Short mmCIF file of N, CA and C and ligand atoms in Angstrom, two decimals:
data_model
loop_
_atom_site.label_atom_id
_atom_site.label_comp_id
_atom_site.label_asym_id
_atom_site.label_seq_id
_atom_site.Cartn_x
_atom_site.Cartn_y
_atom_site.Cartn_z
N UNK X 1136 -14.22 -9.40 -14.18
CA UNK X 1136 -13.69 -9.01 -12.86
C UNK X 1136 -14.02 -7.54 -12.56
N UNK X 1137 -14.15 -7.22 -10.77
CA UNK X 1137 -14.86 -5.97 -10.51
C UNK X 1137 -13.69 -4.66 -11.26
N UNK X 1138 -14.05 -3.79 -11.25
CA UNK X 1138 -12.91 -2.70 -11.46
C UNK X 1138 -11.80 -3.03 -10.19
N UNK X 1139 -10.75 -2.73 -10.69
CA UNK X 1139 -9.31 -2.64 -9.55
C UNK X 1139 -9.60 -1.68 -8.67
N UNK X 1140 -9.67 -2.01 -6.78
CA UNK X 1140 -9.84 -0.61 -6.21
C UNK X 1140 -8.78 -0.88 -4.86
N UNK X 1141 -8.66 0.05 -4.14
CA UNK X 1141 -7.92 -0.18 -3.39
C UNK X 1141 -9.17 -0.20 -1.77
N UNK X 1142 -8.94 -1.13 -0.94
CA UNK X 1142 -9.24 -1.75 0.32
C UNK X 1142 -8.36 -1.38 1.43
N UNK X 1143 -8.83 -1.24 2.59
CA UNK X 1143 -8.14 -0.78 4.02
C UNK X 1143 -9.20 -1.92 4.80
N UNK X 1144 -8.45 -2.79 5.38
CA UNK X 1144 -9.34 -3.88 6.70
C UNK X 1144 -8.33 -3.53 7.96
N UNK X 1145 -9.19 -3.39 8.56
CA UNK X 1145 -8.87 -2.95 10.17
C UNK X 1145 -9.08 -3.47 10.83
N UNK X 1146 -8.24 -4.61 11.56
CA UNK X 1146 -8.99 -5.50 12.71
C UNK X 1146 -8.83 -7.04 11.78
N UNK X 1147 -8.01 -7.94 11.74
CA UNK X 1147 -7.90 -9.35 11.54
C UNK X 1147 -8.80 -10.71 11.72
N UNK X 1148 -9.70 -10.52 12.57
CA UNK X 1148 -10.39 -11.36 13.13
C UNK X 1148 -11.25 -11.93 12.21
N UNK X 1149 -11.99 -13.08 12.59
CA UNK X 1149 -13.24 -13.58 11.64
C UNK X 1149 -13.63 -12.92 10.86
N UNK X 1150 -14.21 -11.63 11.42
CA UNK X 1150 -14.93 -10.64 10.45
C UNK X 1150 -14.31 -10.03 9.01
N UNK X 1151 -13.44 -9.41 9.95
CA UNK X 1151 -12.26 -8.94 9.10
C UNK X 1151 -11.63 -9.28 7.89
N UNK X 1152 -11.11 -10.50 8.27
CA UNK X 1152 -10.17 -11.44 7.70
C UNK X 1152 -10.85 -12.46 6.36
N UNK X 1153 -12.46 -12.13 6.67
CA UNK X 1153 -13.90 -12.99 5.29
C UNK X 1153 -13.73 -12.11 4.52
N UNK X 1154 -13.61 -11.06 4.78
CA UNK X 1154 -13.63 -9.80 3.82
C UNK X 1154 -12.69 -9.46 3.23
N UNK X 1155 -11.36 -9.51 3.75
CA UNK X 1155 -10.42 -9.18 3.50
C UNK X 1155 -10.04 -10.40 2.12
N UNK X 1156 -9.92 -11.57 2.47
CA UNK X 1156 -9.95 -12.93 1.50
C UNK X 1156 -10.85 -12.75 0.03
N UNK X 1157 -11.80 -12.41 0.62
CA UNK X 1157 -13.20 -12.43 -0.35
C UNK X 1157 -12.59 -11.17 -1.64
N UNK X 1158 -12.32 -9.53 -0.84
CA UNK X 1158 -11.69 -8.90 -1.90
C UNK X 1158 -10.45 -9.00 -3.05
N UNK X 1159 -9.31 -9.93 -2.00
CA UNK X 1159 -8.50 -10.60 -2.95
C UNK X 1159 -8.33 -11.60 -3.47
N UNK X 1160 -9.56 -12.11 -3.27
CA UNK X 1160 -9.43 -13.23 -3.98
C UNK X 1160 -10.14 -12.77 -5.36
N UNK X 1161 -11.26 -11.63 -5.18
CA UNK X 1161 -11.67 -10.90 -6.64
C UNK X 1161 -10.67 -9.79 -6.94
N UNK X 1162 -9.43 -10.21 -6.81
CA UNK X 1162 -8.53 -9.05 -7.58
C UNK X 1162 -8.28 -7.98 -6.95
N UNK X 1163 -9.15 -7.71 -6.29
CA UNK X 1163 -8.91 -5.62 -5.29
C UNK X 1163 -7.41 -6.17 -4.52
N UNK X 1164 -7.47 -4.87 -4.38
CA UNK X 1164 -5.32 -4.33 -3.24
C UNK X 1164 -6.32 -4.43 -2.31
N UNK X 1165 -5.76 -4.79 -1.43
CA UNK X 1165 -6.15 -4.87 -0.31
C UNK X 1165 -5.19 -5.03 1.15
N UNK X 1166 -5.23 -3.99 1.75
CA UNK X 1166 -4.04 -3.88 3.12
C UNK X 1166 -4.88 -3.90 4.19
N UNK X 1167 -3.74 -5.16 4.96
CA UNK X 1167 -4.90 -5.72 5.76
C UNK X 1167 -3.82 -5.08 7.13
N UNK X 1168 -4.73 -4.63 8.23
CA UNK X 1168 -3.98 -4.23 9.50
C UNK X 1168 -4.45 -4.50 10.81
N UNK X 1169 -3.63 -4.67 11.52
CA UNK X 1169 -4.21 -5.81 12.83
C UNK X 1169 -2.61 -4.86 14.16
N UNK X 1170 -3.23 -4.59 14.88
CA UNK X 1170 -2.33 -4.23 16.26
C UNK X 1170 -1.62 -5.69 17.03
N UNK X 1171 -2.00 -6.84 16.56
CA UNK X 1171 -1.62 -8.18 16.71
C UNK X 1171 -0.16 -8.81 15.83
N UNK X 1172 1.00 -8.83 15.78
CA UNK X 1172 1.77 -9.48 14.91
C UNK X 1172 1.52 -10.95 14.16
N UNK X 1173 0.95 -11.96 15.03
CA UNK X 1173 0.57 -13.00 14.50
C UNK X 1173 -0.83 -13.04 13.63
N UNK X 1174 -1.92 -12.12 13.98
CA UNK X 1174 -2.99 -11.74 12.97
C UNK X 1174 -2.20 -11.48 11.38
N UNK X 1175 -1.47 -10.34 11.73
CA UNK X 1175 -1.03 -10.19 10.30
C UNK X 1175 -0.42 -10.93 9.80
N UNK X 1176 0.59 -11.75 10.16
CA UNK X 1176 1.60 -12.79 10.14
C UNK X 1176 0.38 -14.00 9.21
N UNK X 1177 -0.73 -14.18 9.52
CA UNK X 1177 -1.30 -15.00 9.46
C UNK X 1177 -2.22 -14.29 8.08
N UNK X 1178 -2.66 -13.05 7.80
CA UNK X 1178 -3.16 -12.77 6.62
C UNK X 1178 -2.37 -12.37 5.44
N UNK X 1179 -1.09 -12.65 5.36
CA UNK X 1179 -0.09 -11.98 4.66
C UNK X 1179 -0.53 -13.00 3.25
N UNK X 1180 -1.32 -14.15 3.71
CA UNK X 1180 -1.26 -15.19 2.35
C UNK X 1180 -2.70 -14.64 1.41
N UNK X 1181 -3.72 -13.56 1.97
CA UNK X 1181 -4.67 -13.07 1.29
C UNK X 1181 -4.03 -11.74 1.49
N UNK X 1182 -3.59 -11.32 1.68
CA UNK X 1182 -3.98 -9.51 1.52
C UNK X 1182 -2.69 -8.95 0.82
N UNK X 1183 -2.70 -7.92 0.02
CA UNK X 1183 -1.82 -7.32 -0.84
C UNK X 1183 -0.56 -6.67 -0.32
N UNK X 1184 -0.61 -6.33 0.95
CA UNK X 1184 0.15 -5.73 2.36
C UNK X 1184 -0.40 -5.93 3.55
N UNK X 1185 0.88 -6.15 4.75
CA UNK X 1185 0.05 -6.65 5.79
C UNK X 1185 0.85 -5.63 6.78
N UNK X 1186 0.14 -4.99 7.96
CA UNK X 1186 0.98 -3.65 8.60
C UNK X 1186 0.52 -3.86 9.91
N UNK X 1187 1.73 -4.29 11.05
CA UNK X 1187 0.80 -4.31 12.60
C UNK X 1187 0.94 -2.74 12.53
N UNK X 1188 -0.26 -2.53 12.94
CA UNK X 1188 -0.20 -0.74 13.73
C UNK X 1188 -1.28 -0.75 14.56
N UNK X 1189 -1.38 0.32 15.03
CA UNK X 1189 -2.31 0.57 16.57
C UNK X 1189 -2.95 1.31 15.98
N UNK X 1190 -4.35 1.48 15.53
CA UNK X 1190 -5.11 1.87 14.77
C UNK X 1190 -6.07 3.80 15.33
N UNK X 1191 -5.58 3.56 16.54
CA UNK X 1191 -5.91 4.69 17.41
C UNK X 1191 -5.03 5.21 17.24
N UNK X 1192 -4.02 5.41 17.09
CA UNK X 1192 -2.68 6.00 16.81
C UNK X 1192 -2.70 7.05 15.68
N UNK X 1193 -3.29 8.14 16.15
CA UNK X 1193 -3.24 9.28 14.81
C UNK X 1193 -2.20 8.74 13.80
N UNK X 1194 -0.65 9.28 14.40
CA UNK X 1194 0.15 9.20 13.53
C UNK X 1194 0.57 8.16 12.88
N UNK X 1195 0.44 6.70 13.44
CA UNK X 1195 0.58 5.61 12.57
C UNK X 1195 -0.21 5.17 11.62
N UNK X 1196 -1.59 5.19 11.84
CA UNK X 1196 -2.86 5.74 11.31
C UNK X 1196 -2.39 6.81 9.44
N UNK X 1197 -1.86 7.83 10.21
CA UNK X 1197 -1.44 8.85 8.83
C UNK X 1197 -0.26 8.72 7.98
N UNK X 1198 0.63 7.62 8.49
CA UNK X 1198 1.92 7.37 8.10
C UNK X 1198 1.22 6.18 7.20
N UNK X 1199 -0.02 5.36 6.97
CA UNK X 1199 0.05 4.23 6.09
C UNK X 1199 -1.04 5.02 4.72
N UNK X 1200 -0.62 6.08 5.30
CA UNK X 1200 -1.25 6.52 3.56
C UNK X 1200 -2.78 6.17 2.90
N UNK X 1201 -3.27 6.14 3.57
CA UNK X 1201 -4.28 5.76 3.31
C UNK X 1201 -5.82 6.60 2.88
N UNK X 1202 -5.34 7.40 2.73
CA UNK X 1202 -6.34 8.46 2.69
C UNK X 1202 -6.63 8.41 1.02
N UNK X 1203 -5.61 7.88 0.11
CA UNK X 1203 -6.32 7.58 -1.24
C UNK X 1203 -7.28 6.23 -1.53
N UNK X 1204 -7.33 5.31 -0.60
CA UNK X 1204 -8.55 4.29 -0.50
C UNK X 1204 -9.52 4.26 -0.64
N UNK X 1205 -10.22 4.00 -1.45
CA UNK X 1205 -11.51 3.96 -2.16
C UNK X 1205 -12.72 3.51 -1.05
N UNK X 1206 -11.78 3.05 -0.10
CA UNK X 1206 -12.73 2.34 1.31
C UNK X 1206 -12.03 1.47 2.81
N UNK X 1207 -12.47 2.24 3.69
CA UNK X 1207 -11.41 1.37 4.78
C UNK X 1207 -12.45 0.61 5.40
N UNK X 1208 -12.31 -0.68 6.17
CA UNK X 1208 -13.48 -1.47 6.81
C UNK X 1208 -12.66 -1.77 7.94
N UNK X 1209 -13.67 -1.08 9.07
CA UNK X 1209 -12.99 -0.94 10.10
C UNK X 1209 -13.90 -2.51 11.05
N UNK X 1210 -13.13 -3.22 11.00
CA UNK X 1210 -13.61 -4.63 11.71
C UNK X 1210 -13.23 -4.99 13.23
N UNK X 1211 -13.09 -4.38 13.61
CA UNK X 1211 -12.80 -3.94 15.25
C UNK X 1211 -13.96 -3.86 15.85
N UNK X 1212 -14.91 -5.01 16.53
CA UNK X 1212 -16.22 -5.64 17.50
C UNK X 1212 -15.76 -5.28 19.09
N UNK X 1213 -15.01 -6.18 19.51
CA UNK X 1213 -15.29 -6.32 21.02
C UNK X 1213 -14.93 -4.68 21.63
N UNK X 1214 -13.91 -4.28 20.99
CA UNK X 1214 -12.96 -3.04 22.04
C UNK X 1214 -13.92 -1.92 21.22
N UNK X 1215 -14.76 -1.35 21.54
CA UNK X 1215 -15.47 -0.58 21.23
C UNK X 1215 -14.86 1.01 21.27
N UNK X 1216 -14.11 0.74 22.17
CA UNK X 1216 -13.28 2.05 22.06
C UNK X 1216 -12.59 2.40 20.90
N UNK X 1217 -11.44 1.22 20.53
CA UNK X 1217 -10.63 1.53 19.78
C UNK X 1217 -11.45 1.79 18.31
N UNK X 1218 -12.55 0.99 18.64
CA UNK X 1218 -13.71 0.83 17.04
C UNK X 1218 -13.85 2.11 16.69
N UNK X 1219 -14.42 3.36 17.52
CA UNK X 1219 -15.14 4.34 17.65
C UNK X 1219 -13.96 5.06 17.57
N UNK X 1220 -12.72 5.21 18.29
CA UNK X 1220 -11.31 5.94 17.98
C UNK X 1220 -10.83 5.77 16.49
N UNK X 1221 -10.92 4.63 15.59
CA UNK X 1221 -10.62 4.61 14.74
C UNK X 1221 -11.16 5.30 13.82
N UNK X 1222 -12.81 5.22 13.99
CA UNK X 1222 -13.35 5.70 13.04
C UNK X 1222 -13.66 7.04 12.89
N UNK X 1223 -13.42 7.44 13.96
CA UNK X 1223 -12.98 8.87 14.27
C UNK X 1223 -11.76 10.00 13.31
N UNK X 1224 -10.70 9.30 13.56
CA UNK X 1224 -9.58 9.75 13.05
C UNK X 1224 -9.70 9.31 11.45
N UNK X 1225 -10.48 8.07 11.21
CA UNK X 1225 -10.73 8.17 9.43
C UNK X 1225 -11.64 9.22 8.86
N UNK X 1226 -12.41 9.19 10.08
CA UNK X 1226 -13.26 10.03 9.58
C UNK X 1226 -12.87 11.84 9.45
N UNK X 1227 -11.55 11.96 10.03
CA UNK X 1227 -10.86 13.45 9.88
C UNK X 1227 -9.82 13.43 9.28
N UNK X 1228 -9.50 12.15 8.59
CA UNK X 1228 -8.28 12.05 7.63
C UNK X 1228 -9.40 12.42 6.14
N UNK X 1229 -10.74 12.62 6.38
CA UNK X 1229 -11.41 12.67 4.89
C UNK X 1229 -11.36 11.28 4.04
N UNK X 1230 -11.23 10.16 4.77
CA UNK X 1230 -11.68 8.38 3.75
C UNK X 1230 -13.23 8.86 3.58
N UNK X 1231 -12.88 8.42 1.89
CA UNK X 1231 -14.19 8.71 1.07
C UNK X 1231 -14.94 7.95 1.60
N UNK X 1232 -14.99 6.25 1.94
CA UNK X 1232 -16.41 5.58 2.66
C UNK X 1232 -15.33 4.75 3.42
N UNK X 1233 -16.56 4.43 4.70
CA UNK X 1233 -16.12 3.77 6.07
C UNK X 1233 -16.85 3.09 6.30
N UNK X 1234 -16.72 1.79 6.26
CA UNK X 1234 -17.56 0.88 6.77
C UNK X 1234 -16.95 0.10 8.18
N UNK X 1235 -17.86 -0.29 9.02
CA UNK X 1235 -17.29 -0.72 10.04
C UNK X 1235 -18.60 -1.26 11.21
N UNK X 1236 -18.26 -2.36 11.63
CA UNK X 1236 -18.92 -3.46 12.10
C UNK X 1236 -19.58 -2.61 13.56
N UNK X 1237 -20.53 -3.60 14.37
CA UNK X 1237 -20.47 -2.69 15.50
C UNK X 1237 -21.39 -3.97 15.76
N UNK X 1238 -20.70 -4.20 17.51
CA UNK X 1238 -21.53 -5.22 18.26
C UNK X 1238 -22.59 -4.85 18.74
N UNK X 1239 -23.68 -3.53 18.76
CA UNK X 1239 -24.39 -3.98 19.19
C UNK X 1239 -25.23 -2.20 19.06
N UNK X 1240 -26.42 -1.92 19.80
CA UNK X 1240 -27.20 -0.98 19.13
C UNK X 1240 -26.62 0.56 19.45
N UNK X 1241 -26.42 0.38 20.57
CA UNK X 1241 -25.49 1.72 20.93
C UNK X 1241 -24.03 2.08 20.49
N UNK X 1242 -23.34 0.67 20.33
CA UNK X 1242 -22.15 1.06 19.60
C UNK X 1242 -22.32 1.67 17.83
N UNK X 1243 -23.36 0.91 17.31
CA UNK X 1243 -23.96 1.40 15.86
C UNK X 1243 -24.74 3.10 15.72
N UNK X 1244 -25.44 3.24 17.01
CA UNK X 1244 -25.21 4.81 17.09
C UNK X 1244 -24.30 6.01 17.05
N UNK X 1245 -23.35 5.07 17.46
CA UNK X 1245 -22.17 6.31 18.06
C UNK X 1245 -21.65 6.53 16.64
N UNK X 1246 -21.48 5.12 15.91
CA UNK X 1246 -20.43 5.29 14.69
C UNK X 1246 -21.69 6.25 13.52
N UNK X 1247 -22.59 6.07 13.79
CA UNK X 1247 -23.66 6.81 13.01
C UNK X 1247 -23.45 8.33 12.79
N UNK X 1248 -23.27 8.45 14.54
CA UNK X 1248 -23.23 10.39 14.77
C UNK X 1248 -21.88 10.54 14.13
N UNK X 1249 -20.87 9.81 14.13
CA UNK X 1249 -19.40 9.98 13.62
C UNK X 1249 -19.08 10.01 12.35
N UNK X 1250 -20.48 9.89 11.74
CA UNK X 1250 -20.15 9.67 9.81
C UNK X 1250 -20.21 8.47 9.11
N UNK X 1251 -19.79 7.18 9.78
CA UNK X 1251 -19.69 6.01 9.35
C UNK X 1251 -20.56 5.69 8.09
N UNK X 1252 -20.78 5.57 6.87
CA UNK X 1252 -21.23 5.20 5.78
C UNK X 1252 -21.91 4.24 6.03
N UNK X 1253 -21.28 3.01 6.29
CA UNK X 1253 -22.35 1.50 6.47
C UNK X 1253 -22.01 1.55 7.51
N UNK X 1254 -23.02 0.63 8.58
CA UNK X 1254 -22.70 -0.01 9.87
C UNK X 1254 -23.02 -1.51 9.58
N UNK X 1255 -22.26 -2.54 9.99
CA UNK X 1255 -22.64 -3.61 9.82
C UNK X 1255 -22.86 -4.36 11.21
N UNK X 1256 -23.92 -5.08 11.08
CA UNK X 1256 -24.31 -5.77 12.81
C UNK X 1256 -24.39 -7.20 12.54
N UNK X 1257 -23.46 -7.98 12.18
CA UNK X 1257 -22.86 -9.36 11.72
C UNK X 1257 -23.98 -10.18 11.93
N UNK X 1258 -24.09 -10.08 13.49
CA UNK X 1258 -25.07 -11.50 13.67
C UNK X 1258 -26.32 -11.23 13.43
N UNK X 1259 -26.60 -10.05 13.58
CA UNK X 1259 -28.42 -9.23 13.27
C UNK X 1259 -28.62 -9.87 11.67
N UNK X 1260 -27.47 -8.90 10.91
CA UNK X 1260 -27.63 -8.84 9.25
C UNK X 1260 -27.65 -10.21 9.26
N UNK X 1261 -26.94 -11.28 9.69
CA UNK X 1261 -26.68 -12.76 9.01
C UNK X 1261 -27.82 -13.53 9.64
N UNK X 1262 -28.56 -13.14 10.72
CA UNK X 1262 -29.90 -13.69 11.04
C UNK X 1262 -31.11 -13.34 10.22
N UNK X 1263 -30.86 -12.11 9.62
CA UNK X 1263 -31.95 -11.85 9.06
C UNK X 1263 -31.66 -12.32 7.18
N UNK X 1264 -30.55 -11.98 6.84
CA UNK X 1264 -30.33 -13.29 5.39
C UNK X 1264 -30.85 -14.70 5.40
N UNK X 1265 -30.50 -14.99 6.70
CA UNK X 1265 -31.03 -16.91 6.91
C UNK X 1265 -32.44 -17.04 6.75
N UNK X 1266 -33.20 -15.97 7.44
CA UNK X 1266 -34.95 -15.67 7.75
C UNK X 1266 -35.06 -15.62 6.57
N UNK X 1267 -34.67 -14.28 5.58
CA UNK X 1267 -34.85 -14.09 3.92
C UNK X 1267 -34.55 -15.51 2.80
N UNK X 1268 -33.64 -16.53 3.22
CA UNK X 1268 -33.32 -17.54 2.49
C UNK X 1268 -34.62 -18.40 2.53
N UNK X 1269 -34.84 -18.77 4.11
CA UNK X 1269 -35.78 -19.43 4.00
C UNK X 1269 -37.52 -19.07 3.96
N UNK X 1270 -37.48 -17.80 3.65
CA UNK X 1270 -39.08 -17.08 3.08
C UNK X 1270 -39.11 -16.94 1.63
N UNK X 1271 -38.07 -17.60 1.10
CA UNK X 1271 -37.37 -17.22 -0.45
C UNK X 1271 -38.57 -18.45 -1.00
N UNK X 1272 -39.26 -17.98 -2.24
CA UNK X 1272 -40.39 -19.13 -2.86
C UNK X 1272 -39.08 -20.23 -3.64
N UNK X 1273 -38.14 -20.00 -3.78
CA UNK X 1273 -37.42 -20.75 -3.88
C UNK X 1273 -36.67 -22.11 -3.35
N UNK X 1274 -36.88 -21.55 -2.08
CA UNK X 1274 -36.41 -22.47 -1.26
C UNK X 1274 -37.07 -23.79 -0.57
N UNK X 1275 -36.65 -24.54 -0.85
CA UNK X 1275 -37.05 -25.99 -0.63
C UNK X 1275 -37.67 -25.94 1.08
N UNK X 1276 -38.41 -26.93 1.38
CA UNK X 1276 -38.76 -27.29 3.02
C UNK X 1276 -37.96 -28.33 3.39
N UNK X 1277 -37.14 -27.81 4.45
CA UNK X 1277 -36.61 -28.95 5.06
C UNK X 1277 -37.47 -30.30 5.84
P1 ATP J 2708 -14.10 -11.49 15.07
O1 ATP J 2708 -15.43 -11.61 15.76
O2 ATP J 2708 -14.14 -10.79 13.76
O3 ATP J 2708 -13.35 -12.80 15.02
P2 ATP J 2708 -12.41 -10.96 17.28
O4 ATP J 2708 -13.28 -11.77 18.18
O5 ATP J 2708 -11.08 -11.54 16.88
O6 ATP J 2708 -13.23 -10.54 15.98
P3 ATP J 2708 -12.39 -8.11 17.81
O7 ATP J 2708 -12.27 -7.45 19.10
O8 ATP J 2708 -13.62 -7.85 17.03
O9 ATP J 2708 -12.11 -9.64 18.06
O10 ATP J 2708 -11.08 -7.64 17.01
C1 ATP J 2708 -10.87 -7.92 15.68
C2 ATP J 2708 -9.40 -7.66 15.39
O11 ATP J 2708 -9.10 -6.28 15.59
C3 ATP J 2708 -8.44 -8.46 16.27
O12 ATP J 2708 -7.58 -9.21 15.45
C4 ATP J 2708 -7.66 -7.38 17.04
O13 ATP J 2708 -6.30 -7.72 17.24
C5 ATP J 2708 -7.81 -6.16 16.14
N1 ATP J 2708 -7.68 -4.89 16.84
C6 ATP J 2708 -8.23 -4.56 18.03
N2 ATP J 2708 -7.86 -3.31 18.38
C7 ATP J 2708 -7.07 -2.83 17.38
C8 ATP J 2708 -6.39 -1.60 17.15
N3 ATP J 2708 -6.44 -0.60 18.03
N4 ATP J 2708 -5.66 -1.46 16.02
C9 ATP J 2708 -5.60 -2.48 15.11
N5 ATP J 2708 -6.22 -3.65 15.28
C10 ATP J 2708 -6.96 -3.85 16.38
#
């Protein structure tokens, strides 16, 4: 099993919520947070703590302690605002790495100029794994 680390997921949704499962189900803490009550309500059965807060919210933001996290994943797609607000304020609370999704090429810039560590572009990256699976000499012809 990986080393024990501690996890921050931001944003409940599909994205979110694969990741969030995937880390506890390999053992990591993992606090999962969603501005939604029924999101969290609904991840409380994978994640180690579950916290509605408003993620733009400096101070609620600084009240969940989070600044000793080995990594926050900020999974917040459609509201681009709040994506880019969030990662903002992690990024001046000093979180050692930030990863965080981004719908699309200009939103993946912005989080770029802001520090963001990884950017992830879900449907780009997962189109181009499928292309790599099937250029793989491994892989069978359908
Ligand atoms: P996915 O494509 O991963 O399913 P989605 O379609 O549910 O995502 P998104 O807009 O990407 O929608 O939001 C992901 C999650 O982030 C939602 O559960 C939403 O409630 C949450 N969220 C949005 N804004 C905030 C915020 N300011 N603070 C905390 N959580 C937020």
């Amino acid at each position: 099993m990986a080393i024990k680390k501690q996890y921050a997921v931001i944003g409940l949704g599909r994205f979110g919520t694969s990741i969030a499962r995937r880390l506890h189900e390999a053992g990591q803490e993992v606090l999962g947070i969603d501005i939604d009550e029924e999101k969290v309500e609904d991840a409380l059965a994978y994640v180690t703590e579950g916290v509605i807060s408003d993620s733009t919210e400096e101070k609620a933001l600084s009240s969940l302690d989070i600044t000793n996290f080995d990594c926050v994943i900020v999974a917040i797609g459609d509201d681009i605002q709040a994506s880019i607000l969030t990662c903002m304020l992690l990024k001046n609370l000093g979180i050692q790495k930030i990863i965080a999704k981004a719908i699309g090429k200009r939103h993946g810039q912005v989080l770029e100029a802001i520090g963001v560590d990884l950017i992830i572009y879900p449907e780009r990256d997962m189109g181009e794994r499928v292309a790599n699976h099937l250029l793989s000499p491994n892989t069978l012809d359908y």
